[in-house]
Amino acid sequence: MAEQPGNDQRKSPGGQGHGMRSKSTGGRRRRRRPGKDGPPQKPTIRDAAPLNVSPILDANKTAEEPLTAAEVKELTEHFRFVSKHRKLLRLKPNAAEDRLLNGSQTPEHRGVCMHLLGKIDRATVKSAVDRLENDKDRTDLLAGVVRFSNDPAILLAYLEALSASSSRTEATAALGLGLRRIDFSQVSAAQMRRFLELVVELFEFRDRPQLMLDLLESPTFKSAFDAAAVDMPPVLAELLGPLRAVHAAVFCGETSQDSDPRHLQRGVALLLQGHTATLRSYPEGAKRRLFELGVQGEDFDPKALEVLLGEFPPASREFSSLATFLAREYLRRHDDSRARALLQKLVEHQPGFRLPGRWLAALDAERVGRIALCGNPDDRGWQEGLWLDHQRPALVRKLAAADDTARHTVLLHRRLLVPGVVPLLASEANPGGSGFVALEMVGRPGRWWRQLDKLDRGTVAYEGVAILASILRAGVRLPDSALRRFLIDGNGRLWLFDLDGAALAQPNFDDRAALALACGFCNNILPRSAQGALDSLDSLSALAQFLLLRGRL
């Protein structure tokens, strides 16, 4: 019985009738005798119906229309590849085409370029493939041709060659360029499902996301994808939501419309799991957006992130911004070794950028917990520090008191979440009695009261009374209202930071001791002309009302 023509004998949309098989599939087709050759071979993508493709250059443009800069760049790369394989392809270029191949002339005329690429047709490629003995050589040749060919048979031959190739890392990007030119609007749901099944068969897990992203670049793919979604392979169906979300956010710079925020996180993780060559092939804007999303993502991948970071010149502003962003995350995750290496690189390449040097010095400094100590302590033990986890300046005091003093002090700082009390950043109270408290650096302790003439005394006095009343309401009372317990921030606002000797107490705003404490603070702030009126007041609320009525003092 005569053999029926297979799919590799059908004519392509371009009208070529030559079938195409790579040597990796065995060259000539052999007739299988029952029981001799085992079970039938797994079908390849060659068995699917032919797919229509659109040309590499805009078909609506005439041969005389000038090339765009992007087209010139792409064509230059194609001609460099063709020049390398011109003997194998047995091309016979004319004089103008020869200048394009040897690089002496930049692509300028659309018609000349199209004519030269058109010479590398199915028959030419098939003949060249048949002359190659090595699977890798055949795959490499087809990988280069599929980047510019609009012949589906060449694309399918490339897929077949991949099934016999031991390395596909660089191949995924080449295949992606070919897939983008397929016109999926003319592909049936059955053909789409078959095509996607073969993608699963031929490509490993870490390659599939990039292939699917390349397909999402096709304007006709999404509708065909949806039509096949019901019966598509589960391993691809579960990629659809994440990849659509990450395609919009990373490659289009758009806000994802996906209602499930986990899709974007999953999509970012899938891309970061890709090959190094694939990560480096992304456009600069996509690399930056993927990097930023990856640093903030739950599936943190430092190796992939540093690959993306390495694509930016170390002396560039973009590098300094992204590297600082990553160094912050390393410190937050307590990965000090990676943070140190990255900060040292910033210091080396950007000597005028002072922030990395300060963070490096903090990494080398004495620490209490995750607080790096900077400078020397004052006479009460307070000193400046840096909270490494969030790179925030801190006001730190080591607690080495005996018994439960340290534990008690830490407890009070944790309890006083009230306005006017400096917020607690971190603390520690060890069983042995030692520990530390680290407060937000809202201002520096000092003899600020010596500059009261530059401040609104009435406002400072009122803020002090309000703070003392607030901590009393929270069940804490100070042993005194000394000015050294307070500091002034850059906006002239008063803050309480030193709780040394404070004790738990029942709120009682009529308590004469509490009133005396507040009046003592005011006597240190107000001018002498206003101090005499304080003796007639009988409560904290009356004192606050008096200060409001007096206004600026």
Coordinates of C-alpha atoms in Angstrom, one line a residue:
M1 CA 0.0 0.0 0.0
A2 CA 1.4 3.3 -1.0
E3 CA 2.3 5.6 1.9
Q4 CA 0.0 8.5 2.4
P5 CA 1.5 12.0 2.5
G6 CA 2.1 13.0 6.1
N7 CA 1.7 16.4 7.5
D8 CA 5.3 17.2 6.6
Q9 CA 4.3 16.9 3.0
R10 CA 1.5 19.5 3.1
K11 CA 2.0 22.9 1.7
S12 CA 2.6 25.8 4.0
P13 CA 0.6 29.0 3.7
G14 CA 3.5 30.4 1.7
G15 CA 2.9 27.8 -1.0
Q16 CA 6.1 25.7 -0.4
G17 CA 5.5 22.1 -0.8
H18 CA 8.8 20.6 0.6
G19 CA 8.4 18.5 3.7
M20 CA 10.9 18.9 6.5
R21 CA 12.3 16.5 9.0
S22 CA 15.4 16.9 11.0
K23 CA 17.8 14.0 11.3
S24 CA 17.0 13.8 15.0
T25 CA 13.7 12.1 14.0
G26 CA 15.5 9.5 12.0
G27 CA 15.7 11.0 8.5
R28 CA 13.6 8.9 6.2
R29 CA 10.4 7.5 7.6
R30 CA 10.6 3.8 8.2
R31 CA 7.6 1.4 8.0
R32 CA 7.0 -0.1 11.5
R33 CA 6.4 -3.8 11.6
P34 CA 4.0 -5.0 14.3
G35 CA 5.8 -6.5 17.3
K36 CA 9.3 -5.5 16.1
D37 CA 9.7 -1.9 17.0
G38 CA 7.7 -1.7 20.2
P39 CA 4.9 0.7 20.9
P40 CA 4.2 3.5 18.5
Q41 CA 6.4 6.6 19.0
K42 CA 4.9 9.5 20.9
P43 CA 3.6 11.9 18.3
T44 CA 5.4 15.2 17.8
I45 CA 4.1 18.6 17.1
R46 CA 4.6 17.7 13.4
D47 CA 1.3 15.7 13.6
A48 CA -0.7 18.9 14.3
A49 CA -2.4 20.8 11.4
P50 CA -0.2 23.5 9.8
L51 CA -0.3 26.8 11.6
N52 CA -0.6 30.2 9.8
V53 CA 2.1 32.7 10.6
S54 CA 2.6 36.4 10.0
P55 CA 5.8 37.7 8.4
I56 CA 8.7 39.2 10.5
L57 CA 8.3 42.6 8.8
D58 CA 5.1 44.5 8.6
A59 CA 3.3 43.1 5.5
N60 CA 1.4 46.4 5.1
K61 CA 4.6 48.3 4.5
T62 CA 6.1 48.5 1.0
A63 CA 9.6 47.5 0.1
E64 CA 10.5 51.2 -0.1
E65 CA 9.4 52.2 3.4
P66 CA 12.4 52.9 5.7
L67 CA 13.3 50.5 8.4
T68 CA 12.8 51.4 12.1
A69 CA 15.8 51.4 14.4
A70 CA 14.5 48.3 16.1
E71 CA 14.2 46.5 12.7
V72 CA 17.7 47.5 11.8
K73 CA 19.1 46.2 15.1
E74 CA 17.2 42.9 14.7
L75 CA 18.2 42.5 11.0
T76 CA 21.8 43.1 11.8
E77 CA 21.7 40.2 14.3
H78 CA 20.0 37.9 11.7
F79 CA 22.6 38.8 9.0
R80 CA 25.4 38.1 11.4
F81 CA 24.0 34.6 12.0
V82 CA 23.4 34.0 8.2
S83 CA 27.0 35.1 7.5
K84 CA 28.3 32.5 9.9
H85 CA 26.4 29.7 8.2
R86 CA 26.4 31.0 4.6
K87 CA 28.5 28.1 3.4
L88 CA 26.3 25.5 5.1
L89 CA 23.2 27.1 3.7
R90 CA 24.9 27.4 0.2
L91 CA 23.6 30.9 -0.3
K92 CA 24.4 32.8 -3.5
P93 CA 23.9 36.5 -2.5
N94 CA 24.2 39.3 -4.9
A95 CA 26.6 42.2 -4.3
A96 CA 24.2 44.3 -2.2
E97 CA 23.3 41.2 -0.1
D98 CA 27.0 40.3 0.3
R99 CA 27.7 43.7 1.8
L100 CA 24.9 43.1 4.3
L101 CA 26.4 39.7 5.3
N102 CA 30.0 40.8 5.7
G103 CA 28.9 43.8 7.8
S104 CA 30.2 46.5 5.5
Q105 CA 26.7 47.9 5.0
T106 CA 24.0 48.6 7.6
P107 CA 20.5 47.3 6.7
E108 CA 18.8 50.2 5.0
H109 CA 16.5 49.0 2.2
R110 CA 13.5 47.0 3.4
G111 CA 13.1 45.2 0.0
V112 CA 16.8 44.1 -0.2
C113 CA 16.6 42.7 3.4
M114 CA 13.4 40.9 2.8
H115 CA 14.8 39.4 -0.4
L116 CA 17.9 38.1 1.4
L117 CA 16.0 36.5 4.2
G118 CA 13.6 35.0 1.7
K119 CA 16.4 33.0 0.2
I120 CA 16.6 31.0 3.4
D121 CA 13.5 29.0 2.7
R122 CA 12.3 25.6 3.8
A123 CA 14.2 23.7 1.1
T124 CA 17.5 25.5 1.9
V125 CA 17.2 24.9 5.6
K126 CA 16.2 21.2 5.1
S127 CA 19.2 20.6 2.9
A128 CA 21.5 22.2 5.4
V129 CA 20.0 20.2 8.3
D130 CA 20.4 17.0 6.4
R131 CA 24.1 17.7 6.0
L132 CA 24.7 18.1 9.7
E133 CA 25.5 15.0 11.8
N134 CA 25.4 16.4 15.3
D135 CA 22.1 17.0 17.1
K136 CA 23.4 20.2 18.8
D137 CA 24.6 21.6 15.5
R138 CA 21.2 21.0 13.9
T139 CA 19.4 22.6 16.9
D140 CA 21.7 25.6 16.8
L141 CA 21.1 26.1 13.1
L142 CA 17.3 25.9 13.4
A143 CA 17.4 28.1 16.5
G144 CA 18.9 30.9 14.5
V145 CA 16.6 30.5 11.5
V146 CA 13.4 30.3 13.6
R147 CA 14.2 33.8 14.8
F148 CA 13.4 35.3 11.4
S149 CA 11.6 32.6 9.4
N150 CA 7.8 32.8 9.0
D151 CA 7.6 29.2 7.8
P152 CA 5.7 27.0 10.3
A153 CA 7.5 23.9 9.0
I154 CA 10.9 25.3 10.2
L155 CA 9.4 26.1 13.5
L156 CA 8.0 22.6 13.9
A157 CA 11.3 21.1 12.8
Y158 CA 13.0 23.1 15.5
L159 CA 10.6 21.7 18.1
E160 CA 11.5 18.2 16.9
A161 CA 15.2 19.0 17.1
L162 CA 14.8 20.2 20.6
S163 CA 13.4 16.8 21.7
A164 CA 16.7 15.3 20.8
S165 CA 18.9 18.1 22.1
S166 CA 20.5 17.9 25.5
S167 CA 20.6 21.6 26.1
R168 CA 17.6 23.9 25.7
T169 CA 18.5 26.9 27.9
E170 CA 19.3 29.2 25.0
A171 CA 16.7 27.6 22.8
T172 CA 13.7 28.9 24.7
A173 CA 14.3 32.5 23.7
A174 CA 14.7 31.6 20.0
L175 CA 11.5 29.5 20.0
G176 CA 9.7 32.4 21.7
L177 CA 10.5 34.7 18.8
G178 CA 9.1 32.1 16.4
L179 CA 5.9 31.5 18.4
R180 CA 5.1 35.2 18.5
R181 CA 4.6 35.2 14.7
I182 CA 2.0 32.5 14.6
D183 CA -1.5 33.7 13.8
F184 CA -3.5 31.9 16.4
S185 CA -6.8 33.3 15.2
Q186 CA -6.9 30.6 12.6
V187 CA -6.0 27.8 15.0
S188 CA -8.8 25.6 16.3
A189 CA -9.2 24.7 20.0
A190 CA -8.1 21.1 19.3
Q191 CA -5.0 22.3 17.5
M192 CA -4.2 24.7 20.4
R193 CA -4.6 21.9 23.0
R194 CA -2.3 19.7 21.0
F195 CA 0.3 22.4 20.6
L196 CA 0.2 23.1 24.3
E197 CA 0.5 19.4 25.1
L198 CA 3.7 19.3 23.1
V199 CA 5.1 22.3 24.9
V200 CA 4.6 20.3 28.1
E201 CA 6.3 17.3 26.5
L202 CA 9.3 19.1 25.1
F203 CA 10.1 21.7 27.8
E204 CA 10.9 21.5 31.5
F205 CA 9.0 23.3 34.2
R206 CA 11.4 26.3 34.4
D207 CA 11.2 26.8 30.6
R208 CA 7.4 26.8 30.3
P209 CA 6.7 30.2 31.9
Q210 CA 8.9 32.0 29.4
L211 CA 7.3 30.2 26.5
M212 CA 3.9 31.1 27.7
L213 CA 5.0 34.7 28.1
D214 CA 6.2 34.8 24.6
L215 CA 2.9 33.5 23.5
L216 CA 1.1 36.2 25.4
E217 CA 3.0 38.7 23.3
S218 CA 0.9 37.5 20.3
P219 CA -2.3 39.6 20.0
T220 CA -4.1 36.5 18.6
F221 CA -3.0 34.1 21.3
K222 CA -5.1 35.1 24.3
S223 CA -8.5 34.4 22.7
A224 CA -7.3 31.1 21.3
F225 CA -5.8 30.2 24.7
D226 CA -9.2 30.9 26.4
A227 CA -11.0 28.7 23.8
A228 CA -8.7 25.8 24.7
A229 CA -8.6 26.5 28.5
V230 CA -11.2 23.9 29.4
D231 CA -9.2 21.0 28.2
M232 CA -5.7 22.3 28.3
P233 CA -3.0 20.4 30.3
P234 CA -3.3 21.2 34.0
V235 CA 0.4 22.1 34.3
L236 CA -0.2 25.0 31.8
A237 CA -3.7 25.9 33.0
E238 CA -2.4 26.7 36.5
L239 CA 0.2 29.0 34.9
L240 CA -2.4 31.2 33.1
G241 CA -3.5 33.5 35.9
P242 CA 0.0 34.1 37.3
L243 CA 1.6 34.7 33.9
R244 CA -1.1 37.1 32.7
A245 CA -0.7 39.1 35.9
V246 CA 3.0 39.2 35.7
H247 CA 2.9 39.9 32.0
A248 CA 0.8 43.1 32.6
A249 CA 2.9 44.2 35.6
V250 CA 6.4 43.4 34.4
F251 CA 6.4 43.6 30.6
C252 CA 3.6 46.1 30.0
G253 CA 4.2 48.3 33.1
E254 CA 0.4 48.1 33.9
T255 CA -1.4 47.5 37.1
S256 CA -2.7 43.9 37.1
Q257 CA -6.4 43.6 36.9
D258 CA -6.3 40.2 38.4
S259 CA -8.5 40.0 41.5
D260 CA -6.3 37.4 43.1
P261 CA -3.1 39.2 44.4
R262 CA -1.4 35.8 44.8
H263 CA -1.3 35.4 41.0
L264 CA 1.2 38.3 40.6
Q265 CA 3.4 36.9 43.4
R266 CA 3.3 33.5 41.9
G267 CA 4.0 34.9 38.4
V268 CA 7.1 36.8 39.7
A269 CA 8.3 33.6 41.4
L270 CA 8.0 31.7 38.2
L271 CA 10.0 34.2 36.2
L272 CA 12.8 34.3 38.8
Q273 CA 13.1 30.5 38.6
G274 CA 14.0 30.8 35.0
H275 CA 17.4 30.4 33.5
T276 CA 20.0 33.1 33.8
A277 CA 20.1 33.6 30.1
T278 CA 16.4 34.1 30.0
L279 CA 16.5 36.7 32.8
R280 CA 19.2 38.6 31.0
S281 CA 17.2 38.6 27.8
Y282 CA 14.4 40.8 29.2
P283 CA 14.1 44.5 28.2
E284 CA 15.6 46.9 30.7
G285 CA 12.3 48.2 32.0
A286 CA 11.0 44.6 32.5
K287 CA 14.2 43.7 34.4
R288 CA 13.8 46.7 36.7
R289 CA 10.1 46.0 37.4
L290 CA 10.7 42.2 37.9
F291 CA 13.6 43.1 40.3
E292 CA 11.4 45.4 42.4
L293 CA 8.6 43.0 42.6
G294 CA 11.0 40.1 43.4
V295 CA 12.6 42.0 46.3
Q296 CA 9.2 42.6 47.8
G297 CA 7.8 39.1 47.1
E298 CA 7.3 36.2 49.4
D299 CA 9.4 33.8 47.3
F300 CA 12.6 35.8 47.7
D301 CA 15.3 34.5 45.3
P302 CA 18.6 36.4 46.0
K303 CA 20.6 34.6 43.2
A304 CA 18.0 35.6 40.5
L305 CA 17.8 39.1 41.9
E306 CA 21.5 39.6 41.7
V307 CA 21.5 38.4 38.1
L308 CA 19.0 41.1 37.3
L309 CA 20.9 43.7 39.3
G310 CA 24.1 42.8 37.4
E311 CA 22.5 43.9 34.1
F312 CA 22.8 47.5 35.2
P313 CA 26.1 49.4 35.1
P314 CA 27.5 49.5 38.7
A315 CA 28.2 53.3 38.4
S316 CA 24.7 54.1 37.2
R317 CA 22.0 55.8 39.3
E318 CA 19.7 52.9 38.5
F319 CA 22.1 50.4 40.0
S320 CA 22.6 52.5 43.2
S321 CA 18.8 52.7 43.6
L322 CA 18.1 49.0 43.0
A323 CA 21.2 47.8 45.0
T324 CA 20.1 49.9 48.0
F325 CA 16.7 48.5 47.7
L326 CA 18.1 44.9 47.8
A327 CA 20.6 45.7 50.6
R328 CA 17.6 46.9 52.7
E329 CA 15.9 43.6 52.2
Y330 CA 19.0 41.6 53.0
L331 CA 19.3 43.5 56.3
R332 CA 15.6 43.0 57.1
R333 CA 16.1 39.2 56.5
H334 CA 19.3 39.2 58.7
D335 CA 21.4 38.2 55.7
D336 CA 24.3 40.4 56.7
S337 CA 26.9 38.7 54.6
R338 CA 25.1 39.4 51.3
A339 CA 24.2 42.9 52.5
R340 CA 27.9 43.6 53.3
A341 CA 29.1 42.3 49.8
L342 CA 26.5 44.5 48.0
L343 CA 27.3 47.6 50.1
Q344 CA 31.0 47.2 49.5
K345 CA 30.3 47.1 45.8
L346 CA 28.3 50.3 46.1
V347 CA 31.1 52.0 48.0
E348 CA 33.6 50.8 45.4
H349 CA 31.7 52.0 42.3
Q350 CA 29.9 55.0 43.8
P351 CA 32.3 56.7 46.2
G352 CA 30.1 59.8 46.4
F353 CA 27.1 57.9 47.7
R354 CA 27.5 58.0 51.5
L355 CA 24.7 55.8 52.7
P356 CA 26.3 52.4 52.0
G357 CA 29.4 53.5 54.0
R358 CA 27.3 54.3 57.0
W359 CA 25.5 50.9 56.8
L360 CA 28.8 49.1 56.5
A361 CA 30.1 50.9 59.6
A362 CA 27.0 49.9 61.4
L363 CA 27.5 46.2 60.4
D364 CA 31.0 46.4 61.9
A365 CA 30.0 48.2 65.1
E366 CA 29.1 46.8 68.5
R367 CA 25.5 45.6 68.7
V368 CA 22.7 45.0 71.2
G369 CA 20.3 42.7 69.4
R370 CA 19.9 44.1 65.9
I371 CA 20.8 47.6 67.0
A372 CA 24.2 48.8 66.0
L373 CA 25.7 51.2 68.5
C374 CA 27.2 54.4 67.1
G375 CA 29.2 57.0 69.0
N376 CA 29.7 57.2 72.8
P377 CA 27.0 57.1 75.5
D378 CA 26.1 60.2 77.4
D379 CA 26.2 60.5 81.2
R380 CA 22.9 58.6 81.6
G381 CA 23.9 55.8 79.1
W382 CA 21.9 57.0 76.1
Q383 CA 23.6 56.8 72.7
E384 CA 22.8 56.8 69.0
G385 CA 22.4 53.6 67.1
L386 CA 21.0 52.1 63.9
W387 CA 18.2 49.5 63.7
L388 CA 19.7 47.3 61.0
D389 CA 16.4 45.5 60.2
H390 CA 14.8 48.8 59.0
Q391 CA 17.8 51.0 58.7
R392 CA 16.3 53.6 61.1
P393 CA 18.3 55.7 63.5
A394 CA 17.7 54.8 67.1
L395 CA 18.2 56.2 70.6
V396 CA 19.7 53.3 72.6
R397 CA 20.4 52.6 76.2
K398 CA 21.9 49.4 77.6
L399 CA 20.3 48.1 80.8
A400 CA 22.7 46.3 83.1
A401 CA 20.9 46.9 86.4
A402 CA 20.5 44.2 89.0
D403 CA 17.4 42.3 89.9
D404 CA 14.4 43.1 87.8
T405 CA 15.2 46.7 86.9
A406 CA 15.9 46.0 83.3
R407 CA 12.9 43.9 82.8
H408 CA 10.7 46.5 84.5
T409 CA 12.1 49.3 82.3
V410 CA 11.4 47.3 79.1
L411 CA 7.9 46.6 80.3
L412 CA 7.2 50.3 80.8
H413 CA 8.5 51.2 77.4
R414 CA 6.3 48.5 75.8
R415 CA 3.3 49.7 77.8
L416 CA 3.4 53.4 77.0
L417 CA 2.0 53.6 73.5
V418 CA 0.7 57.2 74.0
P419 CA 1.2 60.5 72.2
G420 CA 4.3 62.4 73.2
V421 CA 6.2 59.3 74.4
V422 CA 9.0 58.3 72.0
P423 CA 8.0 55.0 70.3
L424 CA 9.8 51.8 71.1
L425 CA 11.7 50.2 68.2
A426 CA 13.2 47.2 69.9
S427 CA 13.9 45.9 73.3
E428 CA 15.4 43.0 75.2
A429 CA 15.3 41.9 78.9
N430 CA 17.5 38.9 79.7
P431 CA 16.9 36.7 82.7
G432 CA 20.2 37.8 84.2
G433 CA 18.9 41.4 84.5
S434 CA 20.6 42.9 81.5
G435 CA 18.9 44.2 78.3
F436 CA 18.4 47.3 76.2
V437 CA 15.8 49.6 74.9
A438 CA 16.0 51.2 71.5
L439 CA 13.7 54.2 70.8
E440 CA 12.9 56.0 67.5
M441 CA 15.3 58.8 67.0
V442 CA 12.9 61.7 67.0
G443 CA 15.5 64.1 68.3
R444 CA 18.8 64.1 70.2
P445 CA 19.0 64.4 74.0
G446 CA 20.7 67.5 75.1
R447 CA 20.4 70.7 77.1
W448 CA 17.6 72.0 75.0
W449 CA 16.2 74.0 77.8
R450 CA 19.1 76.5 77.5
Q451 CA 17.4 77.6 74.2
L452 CA 13.9 78.2 75.5
D453 CA 13.9 81.7 74.2
K454 CA 13.8 80.2 70.7
L455 CA 10.7 78.1 71.6
D456 CA 7.1 78.8 72.5
R457 CA 7.3 78.3 76.2
G458 CA 3.5 78.0 76.7
T459 CA 3.3 75.3 74.0
V460 CA 6.2 73.4 75.5
A461 CA 4.6 73.6 79.0
Y462 CA 1.2 72.4 77.7
E463 CA 2.8 69.5 75.8
G464 CA 4.7 68.5 79.0
V465 CA 1.5 68.5 81.1
A466 CA -0.4 66.5 78.4
I467 CA 2.4 63.9 78.3
L468 CA 2.4 63.5 82.1
A469 CA -1.4 63.1 82.2
S470 CA -1.3 60.6 79.3
I471 CA 1.2 58.3 81.0
L472 CA -0.7 58.6 84.3
R473 CA -3.8 57.5 82.4
A474 CA -1.8 54.5 81.2
G475 CA -0.9 53.6 84.8
V476 CA 2.7 54.9 84.9
R477 CA 4.1 57.7 87.1
L478 CA 7.6 59.3 87.0
P479 CA 9.6 60.0 90.1
D480 CA 10.3 63.5 88.9
S481 CA 9.7 65.7 85.9
A482 CA 13.3 66.7 85.2
L483 CA 13.9 68.3 81.8
R484 CA 16.6 65.8 81.0
R485 CA 13.8 63.1 80.6
F486 CA 12.5 65.1 77.6
L487 CA 13.8 66.1 74.2
I488 CA 12.7 68.5 71.4
D489 CA 12.4 67.3 67.8
G490 CA 13.2 69.3 64.7
N491 CA 9.8 70.9 64.7
G492 CA 9.9 72.1 68.3
R493 CA 7.7 69.4 69.7
L494 CA 8.3 67.9 73.1
W495 CA 8.8 64.2 73.7
L496 CA 9.4 62.0 76.8
F497 CA 12.0 59.3 76.3
D498 CA 13.7 58.6 79.7
L499 CA 11.6 56.4 82.1
D500 CA 14.3 55.7 84.6
G501 CA 12.7 55.1 88.0
A502 CA 9.2 55.1 86.7
A503 CA 6.6 53.0 88.5
L504 CA 3.1 51.5 87.9
A505 CA 0.4 53.6 89.5
Q506 CA -3.4 53.9 89.6
P507 CA -4.7 56.8 87.4
N508 CA -5.8 59.6 89.7
F509 CA -5.9 63.1 88.2
D510 CA -6.8 64.7 91.5
D511 CA -3.7 63.3 93.1
R512 CA -1.7 66.2 94.6
A513 CA 1.6 64.4 93.9
A514 CA 0.7 64.2 90.1
L515 CA -0.2 67.9 90.1
A516 CA 3.0 68.8 91.9
L517 CA 5.0 66.9 89.3
A518 CA 3.3 68.7 86.4
C519 CA 3.7 72.1 88.1
G520 CA 7.3 71.4 88.7
F521 CA 7.8 70.9 85.0
C522 CA 6.0 74.1 84.1
N523 CA 8.0 76.1 86.6
N524 CA 11.1 75.1 84.7
I525 CA 9.6 76.2 81.4
L526 CA 7.4 79.3 82.1
P527 CA 8.7 82.8 82.8
R528 CA 8.6 83.9 86.4
S529 CA 5.6 86.2 85.8
A530 CA 3.4 83.1 85.1
Q531 CA 4.7 80.8 87.8
G532 CA 2.9 82.4 90.7
A533 CA -0.6 81.5 89.2
L534 CA 0.2 77.8 89.4
D535 CA -0.1 77.6 93.2
S536 CA -3.9 78.2 93.1
L537 CA -4.6 75.3 90.7
D538 CA -6.0 72.0 92.2
S539 CA -5.9 69.5 89.3
L540 CA -4.1 68.5 86.1
S541 CA -7.1 69.5 84.0
A542 CA -7.2 72.9 85.6
L543 CA -3.5 73.3 84.9
A544 CA -4.0 72.3 81.2
Q545 CA -6.9 74.8 81.0
F546 CA -4.7 77.6 82.5
L547 CA -2.0 77.0 79.9
L548 CA -4.5 77.0 77.0
L549 CA -6.0 80.3 78.1
R550 CA -2.6 82.0 78.6
G551 CA -1.6 81.2 75.0
R552 CA 1.9 82.0 73.9
L553 CA 4.2 82.8 76.8

